[in-house]
Structures are given as C-alpha cells and as structure tokens.
Amino acid sequence: GLREVLITGGLAPITNRPVDEVYAATWARVREANQRYHARYPGDLDRLRTILRRLDEDDVRLPNGDRLTSRRFRQTGMWLGDSAGFERLHHLLELPFGSAAFMVDAQMASSWERNPIYATLHESSYADGGATRWSAHRLAPEEAMTGDLLGAEHVFPWMWDDYAGLRAHREVAQLLAEHPWPRLYDADRLARNEVPVAATVYVDDVYVERSFAEETARGVRGLRAWVTNEYAHNGLRADGERIVGRLLDMVRGRA
C-alpha cells in the first residue's frame, strides 16, 4: 500500500462534476491570463493580430514541415500557465515573423506531439462519468477559434490534422472523446481515506480551477492542502526542492 502521497500539480474534481463545468472554468481562467498578459505587454496585441492574420493568408511551414496555422499558434497560450511563460511568449512575439528563431520557437511552443499520450488522454482525466465529446472545443469562446484569445491546456479535434506527430492517433482520439467513461473517483472511499496526503493548490493556476481543487481537498480525509500564490502550475519544475520539502513536512506533521 501507500505510506504517504504528495500531489504537486493541482487536484481534479472528484464529485461527478460535469466535464463541461471544468472547461467553462478553465476558459474563464485563461481569459483572465490573457488579460493580465496584455496589461503587462500592451504592445503585443497588435503583434499577435498581425501574426495570426499572416498565418491565415500564407502557407507558413515549421522546421518539421507542418503548416503553422493560426489555430495552432493560439496554443502558445499554454505558456500563460507557467511562472516564466509571459516572458517566453513576449520574446516569441518580438522575434521577426518568419525568421529561423521565430519558426523554431513557434514549433517548440506548440509541442503537443512530443507527448501524444498526454494529448490523446488529457481530456479524459476530467471524464468522471460520461463522454467528453471534445468539451474544450465545444466550450471555446469564438475569439479563441477565430480571434486573438490564446488557449492553454485545451485539446481540439483539429490537432490530429495539424500536428503530423498526432495523425496516427486520430482514430483513437475520436474514440476516446466519444467513450462513455465510468466514474473515475470513488468519493465515498476517498472520504474514508487513511493514507496521509499533502497537495499544492496554486491560487492563480490557469490549468486547474482553484475552487474545484479546494473542494476536492475538503473531500479527501487526511489531505492537507498548501494553498499558495508563490508558484504557477509548473511549481514542481520551478522550485521542486522547496515544494517537495514543504509537502513532506506537511504529510509527516512537521508543518
């Protein structure tokens, strides 16, 4: 069995919350992140709109041969959930459009194909009973599809066309999106949990809705939550030694 558990990347809902509620919340979060970004770098909105327009007009190819579409470029919003992500996005938008540096960095910014299992299974992690049916795509605001709103940890069915590395998994992704998943979590059993648990809950997490995470924390017996605004979702990568140390202290009753 498990002696103790540390959770460093947020807590998923465990109370049969509909997947559409989850993605409605994450779209609201990413909209706030977009607004904070443009407040910090007000000159970047025009740059972004120019890039999106040119990608719609021209056949721009990435170093790996994939076409860089405007919808793929909007996925650079994934960076908005990292502690240094605003600066990374700003540096990308400042690069000359079409330059070698711009093309390489744009390919790295939208790298779902690096982890095809993550791309294919991610949305299913919120399918606590029922099918997702491409929830993030269905709930996406119009400006995230055709405007200047950047998305974050949202998967879309077109990704299995735009990313060469995902095309082999297109049929699997569609089957999983339509699959009627059973309940993923047993809330009653978690309420009787006997394993000590410590978890981070990031106040400004763009990927994991804080209110849902805190609800989960209350529903798991013996779980202690560290609610912090010191880190973004990538806290473990940004300062892993401190985070793991703090959680170990919490789970072992030293903090």
Tab-separated table of C-alpha atoms in Angstrom:
chain	number	residue	atom	x	y	z
A	1	GLY	CA	0.000	0.000	0.000
A	2	LEU	CA	0.868	3.653	0.071
A	3	ARG	CA	2.624	5.173	3.080
A	4	GLU	CA	2.040	8.804	2.054
A	5	VAL	CA	1.123	10.765	-1.069
A	6	LEU	CA	2.355	14.108	-2.413
A	7	ILE	CA	0.379	15.868	-5.157
A	8	THR	CA	2.124	18.801	-6.835
A	9	GLY	CA	0.031	19.708	-9.874
A	10	GLY	CA	-3.427	20.520	-8.585
A	11	LEU	CA	-6.434	18.392	-7.659
A	12	ALA	CA	-9.065	17.148	-10.088
A	13	PRO	CA	-12.780	17.246	-9.200
A	14	ILE	CA	-13.965	14.012	-7.565
A	15	THR	CA	-17.695	14.722	-7.122
A	16	ASN	CA	-19.002	13.787	-10.570
A	17	ARG	CA	-18.715	17.378	-11.734
A	18	PRO	CA	-19.657	17.583	-15.442
A	19	VAL	CA	-16.647	17.960	-17.705
A	20	ASP	CA	-18.259	20.995	-19.342
A	21	GLU	CA	-18.205	22.802	-15.981
A	22	VAL	CA	-14.493	22.109	-15.735
A	23	TYR	CA	-13.740	23.540	-19.156
A	24	ALA	CA	-16.032	26.519	-18.724
A	25	ALA	CA	-13.946	27.348	-15.657
A	26	THR	CA	-10.613	26.840	-17.411
A	27	TRP	CA	-11.661	29.062	-20.310
A	28	ALA	CA	-12.562	31.774	-17.800
A	29	ARG	CA	-9.158	31.348	-16.178
A	30	VAL	CA	-7.269	31.548	-19.445
A	31	ARG	CA	-9.209	34.662	-20.451
A	32	GLU	CA	-8.018	36.297	-17.222
A	33	ALA	CA	-4.457	35.206	-18.025
A	34	ASN	CA	-4.724	36.746	-21.500
A	35	GLN	CA	-5.896	39.998	-19.936
A	36	ARG	CA	-3.018	40.022	-17.441
A	37	TYR	CA	-0.569	39.334	-20.236
A	38	HIS	CA	-1.748	42.213	-22.402
A	39	ALA	CA	-1.787	44.522	-19.386
A	40	ARG	CA	1.899	43.705	-18.898
A	41	TYR	CA	2.792	43.873	-22.596
A	42	PRO	CA	0.191	46.163	-24.221
A	43	GLY	CA	2.136	46.411	-27.467
A	44	ASP	CA	1.931	42.676	-28.095
A	45	LEU	CA	-1.753	42.595	-29.021
A	46	ASP	CA	-1.115	44.236	-32.388
A	47	ARG	CA	1.864	41.932	-32.971
A	48	LEU	CA	-0.279	38.908	-32.187
A	49	ARG	CA	-3.070	40.005	-34.502
A	50	THR	CA	-0.591	40.617	-37.314
A	51	ILE	CA	0.913	37.154	-36.881
A	52	LEU	CA	-2.499	35.466	-36.843
A	53	ARG	CA	-3.566	37.335	-39.970
A	54	ARG	CA	-0.405	36.384	-41.847
A	55	LEU	CA	-0.786	32.747	-40.853
A	56	ASP	CA	-4.317	32.780	-42.268
A	57	GLU	CA	-3.104	34.343	-45.509
A	58	ASP	CA	0.147	32.443	-46.106
A	59	ASP	CA	1.288	28.823	-46.118
A	60	VAL	CA	3.957	29.070	-43.412
A	61	ARG	CA	5.914	25.898	-42.708
A	62	LEU	CA	7.625	24.940	-39.469
A	63	PRO	CA	11.084	23.317	-39.475
A	64	ASN	CA	9.445	19.873	-39.239
A	65	GLY	CA	7.306	20.555	-42.326
A	66	ASP	CA	3.995	21.109	-40.520
A	67	ARG	CA	1.984	24.132	-41.534
A	68	LEU	CA	1.888	26.769	-38.799
A	69	THR	CA	-1.798	27.664	-38.750
A	70	SER	CA	-3.318	30.483	-36.734
A	71	ARG	CA	-5.236	27.998	-34.611
A	72	ARG	CA	-2.022	26.166	-33.797
A	73	PHE	CA	-0.297	29.439	-32.940
A	74	ARG	CA	-3.084	30.266	-30.484
A	75	GLN	CA	-1.911	27.277	-28.495
A	76	THR	CA	1.137	29.276	-27.440
A	77	GLY	CA	-1.218	30.339	-24.650
A	78	MET	CA	-0.087	27.145	-22.921
A	79	TRP	CA	2.839	29.268	-21.715
A	80	LEU	CA	0.473	31.549	-19.808
A	81	GLY	CA	0.221	28.905	-17.105
A	82	ASP	CA	3.966	28.779	-16.393
A	83	SER	CA	5.845	31.007	-13.980
A	84	ALA	CA	8.081	32.387	-16.750
A	85	GLY	CA	5.533	31.903	-19.515
A	86	PHE	CA	4.602	35.549	-20.015
A	87	GLU	CA	8.230	36.399	-20.755
A	88	ARG	CA	8.637	33.428	-23.107
A	89	LEU	CA	5.563	34.431	-25.095
A	90	HIS	CA	6.668	38.051	-25.204
A	91	HIS	CA	10.091	37.071	-26.547
A	92	LEU	CA	8.442	34.954	-29.250
A	93	LEU	CA	6.147	37.765	-30.356
A	94	GLU	CA	9.101	40.159	-30.524
A	95	LEU	CA	11.012	37.961	-32.973
A	96	PRO	CA	10.826	38.832	-36.691
A	97	PHE	CA	7.981	36.861	-38.227
A	98	GLY	CA	9.295	34.016	-40.365
A	99	SER	CA	12.853	34.207	-39.046
A	100	ALA	CA	14.645	30.992	-38.122
A	101	ALA	CA	14.403	31.862	-34.435
A	102	PHE	CA	10.678	32.597	-34.702
A	103	MET	CA	9.935	29.350	-36.534
A	104	VAL	CA	11.936	27.142	-34.162
A	105	ASP	CA	10.441	28.780	-31.079
A	106	ALA	CA	6.915	28.605	-32.513
A	107	GLN	CA	7.337	24.887	-33.111
A	108	MET	CA	8.578	24.379	-29.551
A	109	ALA	CA	5.698	26.452	-28.161
A	110	SER	CA	3.076	24.167	-29.671
A	111	SER	CA	4.614	20.787	-28.952
A	112	TRP	CA	1.661	18.533	-28.195
A	113	GLU	CA	3.101	15.871	-30.463
A	114	ARG	CA	6.078	15.467	-28.131
A	115	ASN	CA	3.721	13.642	-25.759
A	116	PRO	CA	0.972	12.052	-27.886
A	117	ILE	CA	-0.481	10.057	-24.983
A	118	TYR	CA	-0.870	13.277	-22.992
A	119	ALA	CA	-2.656	14.938	-25.902
A	120	THR	CA	-4.893	11.937	-26.515
A	121	LEU	CA	-5.844	11.151	-22.906
A	122	HIS	CA	-5.744	14.569	-21.251
A	123	GLU	CA	-9.415	15.477	-21.537
A	124	SER	CA	-10.444	12.029	-20.317
A	125	SER	CA	-8.902	12.807	-16.925
A	126	TYR	CA	-11.959	15.003	-16.287
A	127	ALA	CA	-14.492	12.457	-17.581
A	128	ASP	CA	-15.788	11.413	-14.169
A	129	GLY	CA	-18.709	9.555	-15.686
A	130	GLY	CA	-19.782	10.116	-19.303
A	131	ALA	CA	-18.113	11.170	-22.548
A	132	THR	CA	-16.150	14.393	-23.031
A	133	ARG	CA	-17.148	14.875	-26.691
A	134	TRP	CA	-14.323	17.401	-27.134
A	135	SER	CA	-15.521	19.556	-24.253
A	136	ALA	CA	-12.784	22.196	-24.502
A	137	HIS	CA	-13.533	22.625	-28.199
A	138	ARG	CA	-17.292	22.857	-27.725
A	139	LEU	CA	-16.989	25.433	-24.944
A	140	ALA	CA	-14.278	27.545	-26.550
A	141	PRO	CA	-15.206	31.228	-26.933
A	142	GLU	CA	-15.433	32.423	-30.520
A	143	GLU	CA	-12.358	34.617	-30.111
A	144	ALA	CA	-10.361	31.508	-29.154
A	145	MET	CA	-11.286	29.969	-32.505
A	146	THR	CA	-11.010	32.917	-34.877
A	147	GLY	CA	-9.822	35.869	-32.782
A	148	ASP	CA	-6.902	36.768	-30.544
A	149	LEU	CA	-7.708	34.780	-27.388
A	150	LEU	CA	-4.937	32.274	-26.715
A	151	GLY	CA	-5.868	28.885	-25.310
A	152	ALA	CA	-3.979	26.880	-22.713
A	153	GLU	CA	-4.362	23.225	-21.758
A	154	HIS	CA	-7.200	22.667	-24.206
A	155	VAL	CA	-7.308	19.931	-26.827
A	156	PHE	CA	-9.150	20.257	-30.127
A	157	PRO	CA	-10.080	17.610	-32.711
A	158	TRP	CA	-8.208	19.504	-35.452
A	159	MET	CA	-4.902	18.923	-33.630
A	160	TRP	CA	-4.811	15.401	-35.076
A	161	ASP	CA	-4.704	17.046	-38.517
A	162	ASP	CA	-2.376	19.986	-37.873
A	163	TYR	CA	0.260	18.024	-35.931
A	164	ALA	CA	1.970	15.387	-38.061
A	165	GLY	CA	3.071	13.542	-34.941
A	166	LEU	CA	-0.531	13.096	-33.793
A	167	ARG	CA	-2.123	11.940	-37.045
A	168	ALA	CA	-1.503	8.260	-36.385
A	169	HIS	CA	-3.630	8.592	-33.245
A	170	ARG	CA	-6.591	10.415	-34.837
A	171	GLU	CA	-8.985	7.456	-34.677
A	172	VAL	CA	-8.034	6.644	-31.089
A	173	ALA	CA	-8.552	10.264	-30.022
A	174	GLN	CA	-12.029	10.309	-31.547
A	175	LEU	CA	-12.977	7.004	-29.921
A	176	LEU	CA	-11.835	8.268	-26.522
A	177	ALA	CA	-13.764	11.514	-26.930
A	178	GLU	CA	-16.965	9.553	-27.533
A	179	HIS	CA	-16.287	6.865	-24.935
A	180	PRO	CA	-18.790	6.832	-22.026
A	181	TRP	CA	-16.339	6.724	-19.150
A	182	PRO	CA	-17.386	5.247	-15.795
A	183	ARG	CA	-16.873	7.163	-12.572
A	184	LEU	CA	-13.142	7.756	-12.192
A	185	TYR	CA	-13.180	8.561	-8.492
A	186	ASP	CA	-14.939	6.942	-5.545
A	187	ALA	CA	-15.762	9.981	-3.419
A	188	ASP	CA	-17.163	7.867	-0.583
A	189	ARG	CA	-13.986	5.846	-0.304
A	190	LEU	CA	-11.808	8.959	-0.530
A	191	ALA	CA	-13.842	10.436	2.325
A	192	ARG	CA	-12.645	7.458	4.382
A	193	ASN	CA	-9.051	7.667	3.163
A	194	GLU	CA	-6.395	6.534	5.657
A	195	VAL	CA	-3.250	7.494	3.701
A	196	PRO	CA	-1.698	10.866	4.636
A	197	VAL	CA	-1.814	13.246	1.655
A	198	ALA	CA	-0.315	16.693	1.068
A	199	ALA	CA	-1.116	18.687	-2.064
A	200	THR	CA	-0.378	22.050	-3.620
A	201	VAL	CA	-3.232	24.265	-4.745
A	202	TYR	CA	-1.993	27.182	-6.838
A	203	VAL	CA	-4.108	30.304	-6.419
A	204	ASP	CA	-3.583	31.518	-9.987
A	205	ASP	CA	-3.445	28.115	-11.692
A	206	VAL	CA	-4.546	28.579	-15.301
A	207	TYR	CA	-4.976	24.840	-15.869
A	208	VAL	CA	-6.720	23.671	-12.681
A	209	GLU	CA	-9.664	25.587	-11.251
A	210	ARG	CA	-8.786	26.554	-7.689
A	211	SER	CA	-12.321	26.284	-6.298
A	212	PHE	CA	-12.664	22.729	-7.628
A	213	ALA	CA	-9.260	21.788	-6.191
A	214	GLU	CA	-10.202	23.127	-2.764
A	215	GLU	CA	-13.475	21.210	-2.949
A	216	THR	CA	-11.516	18.029	-3.610
A	217	ALA	CA	-9.150	18.789	-0.740
A	218	ARG	CA	-12.102	19.025	1.626
A	219	GLY	CA	-13.498	15.738	0.321
A	220	VAL	CA	-10.408	13.588	0.905
A	221	ARG	CA	-9.906	12.552	4.509
A	222	GLY	CA	-6.401	13.255	5.761
A	223	LEU	CA	-5.473	15.588	2.897
A	224	ARG	CA	-3.621	18.762	3.809
A	225	ALA	CA	-3.560	21.462	1.132
A	226	TRP	CA	-0.895	24.108	0.690
A	227	VAL	CA	-2.770	26.963	-0.983
A	228	THR	CA	-0.122	29.289	-2.384
A	229	ASN	CA	0.266	32.179	-4.813
A	230	GLU	CA	4.051	31.819	-4.879
A	231	TYR	CA	4.022	29.479	-7.875
A	232	ALA	CA	2.147	28.730	-11.063
A	233	HIS	CA	1.125	25.269	-12.267
A	234	ASN	CA	4.764	24.405	-13.019
A	235	GLY	CA	5.796	24.871	-9.407
A	236	LEU	CA	7.494	21.483	-9.198
A	237	ARG	CA	9.785	22.332	-12.121
A	238	ALA	CA	10.338	25.886	-10.928
A	239	ASP	CA	11.268	25.076	-7.321
A	240	GLY	CA	10.925	21.356	-6.798
A	241	GLU	CA	13.206	21.028	-3.791
A	242	ARG	CA	11.237	23.563	-1.747
A	243	ILE	CA	7.832	22.276	-2.806
A	244	VAL	CA	8.614	18.627	-2.131
A	245	GLY	CA	10.254	19.567	1.156
A	246	ARG	CA	7.223	21.567	2.266
A	247	LEU	CA	4.810	18.790	1.310
A	248	LEU	CA	6.913	16.179	3.108
A	249	ASP	CA	6.851	18.344	6.226
A	250	MET	CA	3.076	18.655	5.931
A	251	VAL	CA	2.376	14.989	5.313
A	252	ARG	CA	4.657	13.981	8.203
A	253	GLY	CA	3.197	16.503	10.634
A	254	ARG	CA	6.217	18.791	10.794
A	255	ALA	CA	4.406	21.817	9.324
